[in-house]
PDB file of C-alpha atoms in Angstrom:
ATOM      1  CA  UNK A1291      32.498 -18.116 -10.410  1.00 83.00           C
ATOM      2  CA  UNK A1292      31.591 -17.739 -14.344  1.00 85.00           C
ATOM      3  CA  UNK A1293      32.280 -14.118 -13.490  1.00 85.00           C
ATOM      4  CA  UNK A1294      35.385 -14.607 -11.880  1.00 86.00           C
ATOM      5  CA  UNK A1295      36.489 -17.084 -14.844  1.00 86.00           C
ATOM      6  CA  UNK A1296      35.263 -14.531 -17.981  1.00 85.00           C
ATOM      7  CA  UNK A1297      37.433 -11.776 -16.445  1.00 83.00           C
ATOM      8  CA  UNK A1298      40.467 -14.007 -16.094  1.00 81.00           C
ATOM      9  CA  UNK A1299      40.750 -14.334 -19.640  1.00 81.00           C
ATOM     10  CA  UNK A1300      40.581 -18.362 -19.159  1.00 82.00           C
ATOM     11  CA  UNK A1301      36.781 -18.865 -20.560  1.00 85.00           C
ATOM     12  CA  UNK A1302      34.289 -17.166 -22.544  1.00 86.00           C
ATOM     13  CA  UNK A1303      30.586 -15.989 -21.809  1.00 86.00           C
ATOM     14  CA  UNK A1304      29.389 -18.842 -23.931  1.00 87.00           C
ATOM     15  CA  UNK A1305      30.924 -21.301 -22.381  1.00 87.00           C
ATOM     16  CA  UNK A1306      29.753 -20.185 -18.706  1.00 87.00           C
ATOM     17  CA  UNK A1307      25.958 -20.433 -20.604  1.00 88.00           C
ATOM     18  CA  UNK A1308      26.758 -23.581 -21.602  1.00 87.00           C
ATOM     19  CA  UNK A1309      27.420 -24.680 -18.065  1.00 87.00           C
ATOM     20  CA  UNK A1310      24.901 -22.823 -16.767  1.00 86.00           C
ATOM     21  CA  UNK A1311      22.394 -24.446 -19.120  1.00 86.00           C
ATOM     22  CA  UNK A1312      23.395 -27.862 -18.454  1.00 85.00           C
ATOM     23  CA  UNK A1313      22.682 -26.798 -14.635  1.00 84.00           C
ATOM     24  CA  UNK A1314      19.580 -25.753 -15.635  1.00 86.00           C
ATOM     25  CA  UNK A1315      18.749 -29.458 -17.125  1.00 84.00           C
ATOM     26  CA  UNK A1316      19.437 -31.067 -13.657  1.00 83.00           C
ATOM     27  CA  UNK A1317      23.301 -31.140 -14.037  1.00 82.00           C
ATOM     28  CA  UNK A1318      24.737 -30.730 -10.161  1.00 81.00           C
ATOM     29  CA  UNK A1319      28.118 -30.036 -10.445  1.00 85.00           C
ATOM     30  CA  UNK A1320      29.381 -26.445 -10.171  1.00 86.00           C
ATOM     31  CA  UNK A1321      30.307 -24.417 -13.317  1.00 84.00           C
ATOM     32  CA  UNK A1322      34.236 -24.841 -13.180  1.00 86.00           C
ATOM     33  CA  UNK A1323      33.389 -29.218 -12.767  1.00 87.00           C
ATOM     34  CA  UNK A1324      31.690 -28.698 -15.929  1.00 87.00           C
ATOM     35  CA  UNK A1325      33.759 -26.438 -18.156  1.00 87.00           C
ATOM     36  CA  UNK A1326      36.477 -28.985 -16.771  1.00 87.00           C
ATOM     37  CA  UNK A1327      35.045 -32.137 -18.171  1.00 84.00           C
ATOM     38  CA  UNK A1328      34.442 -30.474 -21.647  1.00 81.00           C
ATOM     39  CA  UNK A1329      37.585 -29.360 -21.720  1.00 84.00           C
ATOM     40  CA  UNK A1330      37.034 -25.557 -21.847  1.00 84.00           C
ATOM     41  CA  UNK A1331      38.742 -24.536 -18.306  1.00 85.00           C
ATOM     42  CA  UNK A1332      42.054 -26.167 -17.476  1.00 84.00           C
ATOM     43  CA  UNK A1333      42.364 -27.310 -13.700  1.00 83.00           C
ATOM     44  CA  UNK A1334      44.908 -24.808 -12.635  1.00 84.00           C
ATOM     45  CA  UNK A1335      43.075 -22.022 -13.850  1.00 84.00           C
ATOM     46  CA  UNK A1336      39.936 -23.358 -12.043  1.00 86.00           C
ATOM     47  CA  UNK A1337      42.036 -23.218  -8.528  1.00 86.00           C
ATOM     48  CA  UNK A1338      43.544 -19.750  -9.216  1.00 85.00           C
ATOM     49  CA  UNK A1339      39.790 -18.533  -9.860  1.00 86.00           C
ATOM     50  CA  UNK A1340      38.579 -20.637  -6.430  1.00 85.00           C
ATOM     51  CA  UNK A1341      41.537 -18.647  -4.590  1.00 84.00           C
ATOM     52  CA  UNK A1342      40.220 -15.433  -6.219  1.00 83.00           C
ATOM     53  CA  UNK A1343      36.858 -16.439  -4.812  1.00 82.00           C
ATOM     54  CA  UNK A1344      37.199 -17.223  -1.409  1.00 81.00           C
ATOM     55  CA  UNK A1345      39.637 -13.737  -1.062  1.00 77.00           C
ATOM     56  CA  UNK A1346      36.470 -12.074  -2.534  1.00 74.00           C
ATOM     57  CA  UNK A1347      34.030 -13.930   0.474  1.00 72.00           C
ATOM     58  CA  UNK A1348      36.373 -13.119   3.245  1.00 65.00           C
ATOM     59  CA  UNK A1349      36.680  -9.652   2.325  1.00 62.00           C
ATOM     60  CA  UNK A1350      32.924  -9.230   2.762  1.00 58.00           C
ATOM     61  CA  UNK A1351      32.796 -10.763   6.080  1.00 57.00           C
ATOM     62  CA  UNK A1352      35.482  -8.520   7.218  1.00 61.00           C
ATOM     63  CA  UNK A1353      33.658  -5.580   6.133  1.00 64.00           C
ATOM     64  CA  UNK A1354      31.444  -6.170   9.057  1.00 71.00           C
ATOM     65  CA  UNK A1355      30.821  -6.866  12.616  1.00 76.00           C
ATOM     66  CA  UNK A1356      28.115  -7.423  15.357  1.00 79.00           C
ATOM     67  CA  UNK A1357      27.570  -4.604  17.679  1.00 80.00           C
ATOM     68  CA  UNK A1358      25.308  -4.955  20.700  1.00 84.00           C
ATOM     69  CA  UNK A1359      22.328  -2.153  20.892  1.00 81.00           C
ATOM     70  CA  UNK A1360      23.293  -1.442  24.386  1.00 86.00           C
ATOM     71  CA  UNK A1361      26.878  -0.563  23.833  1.00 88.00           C
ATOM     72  CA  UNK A1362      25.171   1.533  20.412  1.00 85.00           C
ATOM     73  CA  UNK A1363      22.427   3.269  22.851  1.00 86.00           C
ATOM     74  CA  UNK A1364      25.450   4.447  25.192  1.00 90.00           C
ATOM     75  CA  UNK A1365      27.635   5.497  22.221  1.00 91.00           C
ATOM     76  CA  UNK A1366      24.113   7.556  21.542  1.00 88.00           C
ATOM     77  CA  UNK A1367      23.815   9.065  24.701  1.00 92.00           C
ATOM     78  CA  UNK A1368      27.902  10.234  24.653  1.00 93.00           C
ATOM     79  CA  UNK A1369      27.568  11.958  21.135  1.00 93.00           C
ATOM     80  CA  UNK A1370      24.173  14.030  22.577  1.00 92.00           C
ATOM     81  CA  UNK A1371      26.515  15.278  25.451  1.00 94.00           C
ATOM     82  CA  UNK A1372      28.859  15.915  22.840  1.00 94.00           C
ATOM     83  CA  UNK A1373      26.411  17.994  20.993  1.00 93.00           C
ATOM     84  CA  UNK A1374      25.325  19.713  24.355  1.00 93.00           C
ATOM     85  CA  UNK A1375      28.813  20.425  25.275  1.00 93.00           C
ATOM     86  CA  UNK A1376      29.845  21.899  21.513  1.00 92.00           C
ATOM     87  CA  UNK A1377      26.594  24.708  21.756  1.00 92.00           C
ATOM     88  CA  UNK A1378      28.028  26.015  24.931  1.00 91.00           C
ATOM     89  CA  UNK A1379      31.358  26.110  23.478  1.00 90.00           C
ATOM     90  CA  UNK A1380      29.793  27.762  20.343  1.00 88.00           C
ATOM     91  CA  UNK A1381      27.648  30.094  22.438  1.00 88.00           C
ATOM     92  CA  UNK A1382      31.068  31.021  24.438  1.00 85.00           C
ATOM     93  CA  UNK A1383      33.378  31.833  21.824  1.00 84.00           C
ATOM     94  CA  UNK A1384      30.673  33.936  19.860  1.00 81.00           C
ATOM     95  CA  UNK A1385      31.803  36.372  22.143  1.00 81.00           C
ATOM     96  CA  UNK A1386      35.734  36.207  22.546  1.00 81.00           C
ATOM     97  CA  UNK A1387      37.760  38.329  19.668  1.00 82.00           C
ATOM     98  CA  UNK A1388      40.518  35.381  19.212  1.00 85.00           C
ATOM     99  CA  UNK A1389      40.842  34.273  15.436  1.00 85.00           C
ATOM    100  CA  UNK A1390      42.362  30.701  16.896  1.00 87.00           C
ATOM    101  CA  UNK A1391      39.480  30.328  19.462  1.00 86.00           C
ATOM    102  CA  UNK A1392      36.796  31.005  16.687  1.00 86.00           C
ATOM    103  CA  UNK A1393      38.382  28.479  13.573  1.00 88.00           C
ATOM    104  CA  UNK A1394      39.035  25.789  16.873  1.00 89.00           C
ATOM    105  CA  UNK A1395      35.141  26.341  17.603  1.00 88.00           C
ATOM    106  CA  UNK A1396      33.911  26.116  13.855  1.00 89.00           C
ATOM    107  CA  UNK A1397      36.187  22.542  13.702  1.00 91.00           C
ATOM    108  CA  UNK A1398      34.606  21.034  16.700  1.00 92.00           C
ATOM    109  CA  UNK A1399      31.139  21.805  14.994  1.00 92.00           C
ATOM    110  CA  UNK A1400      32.178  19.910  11.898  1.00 92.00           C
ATOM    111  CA  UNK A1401      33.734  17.004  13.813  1.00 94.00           C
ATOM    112  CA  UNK A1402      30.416  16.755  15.960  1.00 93.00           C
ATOM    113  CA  UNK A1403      28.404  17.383  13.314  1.00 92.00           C
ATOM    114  CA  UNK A1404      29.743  14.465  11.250  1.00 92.00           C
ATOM    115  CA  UNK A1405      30.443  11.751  14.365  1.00 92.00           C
ATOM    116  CA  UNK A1406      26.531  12.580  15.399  1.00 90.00           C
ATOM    117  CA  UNK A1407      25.240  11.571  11.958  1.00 88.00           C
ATOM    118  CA  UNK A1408      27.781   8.842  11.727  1.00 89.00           C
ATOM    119  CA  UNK A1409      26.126   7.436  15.017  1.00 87.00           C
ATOM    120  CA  UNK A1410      23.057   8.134  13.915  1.00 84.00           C
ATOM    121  CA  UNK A1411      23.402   5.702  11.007  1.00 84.00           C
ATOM    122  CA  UNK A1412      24.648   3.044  12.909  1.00 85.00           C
ATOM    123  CA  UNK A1413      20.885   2.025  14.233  1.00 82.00           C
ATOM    124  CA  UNK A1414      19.524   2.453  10.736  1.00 85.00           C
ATOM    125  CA  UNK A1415      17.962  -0.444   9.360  1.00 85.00           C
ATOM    126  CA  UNK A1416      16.187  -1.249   6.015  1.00 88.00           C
ATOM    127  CA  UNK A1417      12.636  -1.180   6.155  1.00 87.00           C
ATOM    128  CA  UNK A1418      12.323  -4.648   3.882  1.00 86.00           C
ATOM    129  CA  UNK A1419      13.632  -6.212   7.427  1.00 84.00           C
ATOM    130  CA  UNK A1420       9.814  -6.088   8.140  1.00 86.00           C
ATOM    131  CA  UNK A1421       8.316  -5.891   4.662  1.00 85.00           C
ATOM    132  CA  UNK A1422       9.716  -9.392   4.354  1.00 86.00           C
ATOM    133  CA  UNK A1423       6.939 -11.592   6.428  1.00 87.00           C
ATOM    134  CA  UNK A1424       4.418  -9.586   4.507  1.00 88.00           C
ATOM    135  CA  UNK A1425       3.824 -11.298   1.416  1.00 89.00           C
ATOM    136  CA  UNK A1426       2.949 -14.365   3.749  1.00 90.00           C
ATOM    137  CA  UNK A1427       0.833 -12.415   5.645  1.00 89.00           C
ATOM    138  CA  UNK A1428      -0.799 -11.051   2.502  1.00 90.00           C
ATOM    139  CA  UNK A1429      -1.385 -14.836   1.354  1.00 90.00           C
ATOM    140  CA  UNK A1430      -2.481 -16.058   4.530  1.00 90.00           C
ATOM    141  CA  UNK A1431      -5.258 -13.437   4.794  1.00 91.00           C
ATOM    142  CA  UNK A1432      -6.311 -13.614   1.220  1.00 90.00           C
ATOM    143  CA  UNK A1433      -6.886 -17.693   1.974  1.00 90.00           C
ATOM    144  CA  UNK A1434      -9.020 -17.154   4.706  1.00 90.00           C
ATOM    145  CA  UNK A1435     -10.923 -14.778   3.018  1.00 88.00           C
ATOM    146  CA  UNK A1436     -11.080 -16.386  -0.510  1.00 90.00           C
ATOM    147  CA  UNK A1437      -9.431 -13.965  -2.780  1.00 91.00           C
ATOM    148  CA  UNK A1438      -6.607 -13.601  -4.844  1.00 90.00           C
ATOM    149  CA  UNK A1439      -4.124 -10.957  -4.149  1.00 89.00           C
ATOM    150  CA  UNK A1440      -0.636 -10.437  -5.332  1.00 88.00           C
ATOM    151  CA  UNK A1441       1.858  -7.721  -3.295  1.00 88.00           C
ATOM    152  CA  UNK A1442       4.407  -5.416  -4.863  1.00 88.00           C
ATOM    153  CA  UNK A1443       6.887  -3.661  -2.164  1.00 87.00           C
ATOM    154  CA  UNK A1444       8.719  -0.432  -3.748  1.00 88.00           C
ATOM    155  CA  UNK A1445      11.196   0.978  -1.248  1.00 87.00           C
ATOM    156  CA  UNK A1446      12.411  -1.916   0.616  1.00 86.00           C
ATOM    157  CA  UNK A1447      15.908   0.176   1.185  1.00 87.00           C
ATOM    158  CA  UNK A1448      14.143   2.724   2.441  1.00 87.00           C
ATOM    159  CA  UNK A1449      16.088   3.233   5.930  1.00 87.00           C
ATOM    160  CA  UNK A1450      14.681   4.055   9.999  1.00 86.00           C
ATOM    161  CA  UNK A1451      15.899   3.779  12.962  1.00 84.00           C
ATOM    162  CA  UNK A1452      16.050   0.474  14.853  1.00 83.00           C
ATOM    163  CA  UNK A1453      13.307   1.584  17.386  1.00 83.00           C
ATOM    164  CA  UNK A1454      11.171   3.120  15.222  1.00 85.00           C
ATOM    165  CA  UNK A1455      10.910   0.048  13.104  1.00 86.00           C
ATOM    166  CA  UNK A1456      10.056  -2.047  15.897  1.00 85.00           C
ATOM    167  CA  UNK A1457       7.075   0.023  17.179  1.00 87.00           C
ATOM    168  CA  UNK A1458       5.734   0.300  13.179  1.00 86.00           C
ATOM    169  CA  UNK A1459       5.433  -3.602  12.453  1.00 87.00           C
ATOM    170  CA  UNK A1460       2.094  -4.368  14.486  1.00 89.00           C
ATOM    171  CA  UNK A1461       0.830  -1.062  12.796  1.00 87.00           C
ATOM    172  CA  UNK A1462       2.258  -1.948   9.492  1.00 87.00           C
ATOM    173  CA  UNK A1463       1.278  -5.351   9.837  1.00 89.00           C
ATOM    174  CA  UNK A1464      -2.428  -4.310  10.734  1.00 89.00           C
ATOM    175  CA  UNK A1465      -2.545  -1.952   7.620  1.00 87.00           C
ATOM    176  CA  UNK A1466      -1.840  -4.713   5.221  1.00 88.00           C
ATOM    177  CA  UNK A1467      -3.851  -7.131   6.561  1.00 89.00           C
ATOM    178  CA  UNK A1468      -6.802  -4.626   6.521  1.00 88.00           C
ATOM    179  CA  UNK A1469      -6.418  -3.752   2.963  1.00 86.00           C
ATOM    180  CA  UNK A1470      -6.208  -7.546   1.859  1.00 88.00           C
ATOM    181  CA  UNK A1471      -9.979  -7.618   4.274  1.00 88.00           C
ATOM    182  CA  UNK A1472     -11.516  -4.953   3.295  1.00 86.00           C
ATOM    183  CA  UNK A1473      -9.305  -2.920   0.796  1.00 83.00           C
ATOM    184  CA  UNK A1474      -9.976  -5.758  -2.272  1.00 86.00           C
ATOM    185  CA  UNK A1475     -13.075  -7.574  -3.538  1.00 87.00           C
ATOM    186  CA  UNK A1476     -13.655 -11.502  -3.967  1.00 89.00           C
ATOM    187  CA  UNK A1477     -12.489 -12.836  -7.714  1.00 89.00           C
ATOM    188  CA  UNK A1478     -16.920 -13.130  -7.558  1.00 89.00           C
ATOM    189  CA  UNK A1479     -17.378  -9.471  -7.721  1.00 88.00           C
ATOM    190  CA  UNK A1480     -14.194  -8.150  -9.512  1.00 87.00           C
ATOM    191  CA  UNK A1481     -14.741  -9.962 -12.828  1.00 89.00           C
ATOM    192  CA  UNK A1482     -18.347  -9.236 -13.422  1.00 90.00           C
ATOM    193  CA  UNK A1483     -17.079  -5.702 -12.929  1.00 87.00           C
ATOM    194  CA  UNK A1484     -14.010  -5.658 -15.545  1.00 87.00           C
ATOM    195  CA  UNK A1485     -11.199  -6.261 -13.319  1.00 86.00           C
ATOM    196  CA  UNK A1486      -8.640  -9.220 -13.106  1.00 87.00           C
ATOM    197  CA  UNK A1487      -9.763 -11.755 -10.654  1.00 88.00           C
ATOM    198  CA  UNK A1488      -6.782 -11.231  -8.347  1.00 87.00           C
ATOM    199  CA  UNK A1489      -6.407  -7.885  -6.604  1.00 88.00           C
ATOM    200  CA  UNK A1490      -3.207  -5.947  -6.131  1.00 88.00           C
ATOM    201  CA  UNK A1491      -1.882  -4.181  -3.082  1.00 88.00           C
ATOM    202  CA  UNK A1492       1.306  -2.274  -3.544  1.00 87.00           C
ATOM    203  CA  UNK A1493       3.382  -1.128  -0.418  1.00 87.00           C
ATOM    204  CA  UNK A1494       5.631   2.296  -1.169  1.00 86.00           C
ATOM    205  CA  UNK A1495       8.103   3.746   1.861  1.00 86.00           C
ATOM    206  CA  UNK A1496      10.095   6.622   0.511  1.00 85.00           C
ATOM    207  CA  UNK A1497      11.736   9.512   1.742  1.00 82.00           C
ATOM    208  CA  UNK A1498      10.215  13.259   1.925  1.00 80.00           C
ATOM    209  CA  UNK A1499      10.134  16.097   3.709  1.00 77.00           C
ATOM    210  CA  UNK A1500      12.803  15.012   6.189  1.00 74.00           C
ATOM    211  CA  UNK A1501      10.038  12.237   7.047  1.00 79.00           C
ATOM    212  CA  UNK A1502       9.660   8.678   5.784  1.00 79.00           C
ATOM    213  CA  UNK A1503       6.164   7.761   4.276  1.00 80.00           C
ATOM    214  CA  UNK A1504       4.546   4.599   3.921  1.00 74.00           C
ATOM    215  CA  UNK A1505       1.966   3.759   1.460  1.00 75.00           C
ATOM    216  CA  UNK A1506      -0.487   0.624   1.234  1.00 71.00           C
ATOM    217  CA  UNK A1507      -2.285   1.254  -1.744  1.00 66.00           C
ATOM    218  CA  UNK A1508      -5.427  -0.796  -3.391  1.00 51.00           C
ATOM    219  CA  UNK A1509      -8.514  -0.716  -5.439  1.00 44.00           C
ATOM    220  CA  UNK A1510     -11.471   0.631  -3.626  1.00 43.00           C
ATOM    221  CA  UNK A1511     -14.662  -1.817  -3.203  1.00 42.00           C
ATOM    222  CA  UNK A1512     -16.672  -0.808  -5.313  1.00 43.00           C
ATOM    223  CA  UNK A1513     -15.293   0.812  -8.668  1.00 42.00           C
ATOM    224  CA  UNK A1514     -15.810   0.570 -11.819  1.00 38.00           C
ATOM    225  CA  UNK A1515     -13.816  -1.184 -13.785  1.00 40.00           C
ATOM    226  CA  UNK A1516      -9.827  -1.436 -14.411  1.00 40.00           C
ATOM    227  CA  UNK A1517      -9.197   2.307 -14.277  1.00 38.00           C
ATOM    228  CA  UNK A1518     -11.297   3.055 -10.579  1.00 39.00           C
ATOM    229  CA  UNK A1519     -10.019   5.051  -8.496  1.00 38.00           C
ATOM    230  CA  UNK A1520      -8.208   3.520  -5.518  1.00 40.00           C
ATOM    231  CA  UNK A1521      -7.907   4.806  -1.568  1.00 41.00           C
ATOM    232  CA  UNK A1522      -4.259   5.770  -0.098  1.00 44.00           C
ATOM    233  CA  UNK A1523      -3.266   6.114   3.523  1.00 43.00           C
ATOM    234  CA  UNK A1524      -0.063   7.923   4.136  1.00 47.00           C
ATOM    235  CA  UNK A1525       1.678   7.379   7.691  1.00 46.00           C
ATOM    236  CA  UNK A1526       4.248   9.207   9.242  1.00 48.00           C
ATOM    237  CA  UNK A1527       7.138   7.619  10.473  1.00 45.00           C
ATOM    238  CA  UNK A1528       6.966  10.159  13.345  1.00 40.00           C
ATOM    239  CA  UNK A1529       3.832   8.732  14.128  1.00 36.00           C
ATOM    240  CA  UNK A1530       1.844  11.930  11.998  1.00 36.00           C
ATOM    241  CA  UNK A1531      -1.992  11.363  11.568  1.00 33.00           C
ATOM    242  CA  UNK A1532      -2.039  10.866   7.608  1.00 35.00           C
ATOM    243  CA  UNK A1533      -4.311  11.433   4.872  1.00 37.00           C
ATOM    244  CA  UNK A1534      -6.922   9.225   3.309  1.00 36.00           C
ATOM    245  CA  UNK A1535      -8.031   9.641   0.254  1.00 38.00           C
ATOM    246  CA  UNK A1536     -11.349   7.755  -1.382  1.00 38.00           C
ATOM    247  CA  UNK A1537     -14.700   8.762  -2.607  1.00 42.00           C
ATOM    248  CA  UNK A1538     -17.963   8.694  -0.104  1.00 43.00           C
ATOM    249  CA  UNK A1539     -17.515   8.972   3.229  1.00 47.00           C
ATOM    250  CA  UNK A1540     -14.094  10.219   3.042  1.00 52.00           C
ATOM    251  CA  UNK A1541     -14.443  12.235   6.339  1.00 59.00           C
ATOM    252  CA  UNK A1542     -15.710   9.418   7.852  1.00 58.00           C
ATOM    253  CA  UNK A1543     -12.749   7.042   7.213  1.00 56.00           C
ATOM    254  CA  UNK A1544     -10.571   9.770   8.069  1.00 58.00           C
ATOM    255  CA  UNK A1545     -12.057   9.731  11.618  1.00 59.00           C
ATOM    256  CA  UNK A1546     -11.586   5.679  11.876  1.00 57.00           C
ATOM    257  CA  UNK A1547      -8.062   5.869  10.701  1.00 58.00           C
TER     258      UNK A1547
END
């Protein structure tokens, strides 16, 4: 709303701090009932902003609808015949000597080409749908355990598709509550070693390669102070075999994993 109001001309950006301070004090009333009762916003220029408002809300729930996954599978299924169909097309007019034939072909590519990805983006969803019961999860293990861990998540947009981010959250989930076990030391044996008493694990999913990676990253047990060396496990979003990286018995972790 102070937006709304500073680009209608009607109040400035110091008086929207000044009613958002006074909400910040314990005031309850919204920022137009406030710049209202001091006088700085007249009442018909709070209504025209409200109006502006509520055209702004209803054009973002008109932006979207609910689909159900069934409907989206068969919609799926239809655009891979699609894609079957255009290769024997393709194939066919490779070789027929008709100019028409040929630029018809090379549209029907395009237009398939586009509607598959187009599909294909319908069953995408954010990876932070999962990510967001983790920093519970991180807590609740850290509790039981007694130490002190704080999460960082970097990548939360990061995007898969539907059923692939249902079969990753056990996994994921497993990961992260395995690093919090295992992956970080008590506050006991981190400060006598240099470190800050609470441990940090830091969750990266980013794109590469045509493949999405995930990352749970923290310090190894063990090190030697603030600038050890911590252990990485990469995963596949295809389900790949990653990489883990850590001094010792690296083989031997690489075997568990």
């Amino acid at each position: 709303m102070g937006k709304i109001l500073v680009e209608m001309g009607t109040v400035t950006p110091e008086d929207v701090a000044y009613a958002v301070q006074r909400q910040l004090e314990g005031d309850k009333r919204s920022i137009g009932e406030i710049l209202v009762e001091r006088g700085m916003l007249k009442s018909q220029d709070l209504m025209a902003a409200v109006q502006v408002q509520q055209a702004a809300k209803s054009l973002v729930n008109e932006s979207s609808i609910r689909v159900d996954v069934v409907l989206l599978d068969r919609l799926m299924n239809l655009v891979g015949e699609l894609v079957l169909a255009r290769n024997q097309i393709l194939q066919h007019t490779q070789n027929v000597q008709d100019a028409a034939l040929l630029a018809s072909g090379q549209r029907l590519n395009l237009i398939t080409s586009e509607l598959q990805e187009g599909v294909m983006k319908t069953r995408m969803q954010p990876i932070g749908n999962i990510w967001s019961k983790f920093p519970r999860t991180v807590r609740d293990v850290a509790m039981s355990c007694g130490k002190e861990v704080r999460i960082e998540m970097e990548g939360k947009e990061t995007e898969l598709d539907k059923t692939i981010i249902e079969a990753i959250k056990d996994p994921l989930t497993h990961l992260v509550r395995n690093s919090v076990d295992h992956g970080i030391e008590t506050p006991e044996k981190r400060v006598p070693t240099g470190k800050s008493r609470d441990g940090l694990l830091h969750l990266r999913a980013y794109h590469e390669g045509g493949q999405v990676e995930f990352e749970p990253a923290g310090k190894r047990p063990g090190g030697s102070g603030p600038g050890d060396r911590g252990y990485e496990f990469r995963a596949g979003a295809g389900g790949e075999s990653g990489d883990v990286e850590c001094d010792g018995a690296g083989a031997g972790i690489a075997n568990v994993v």
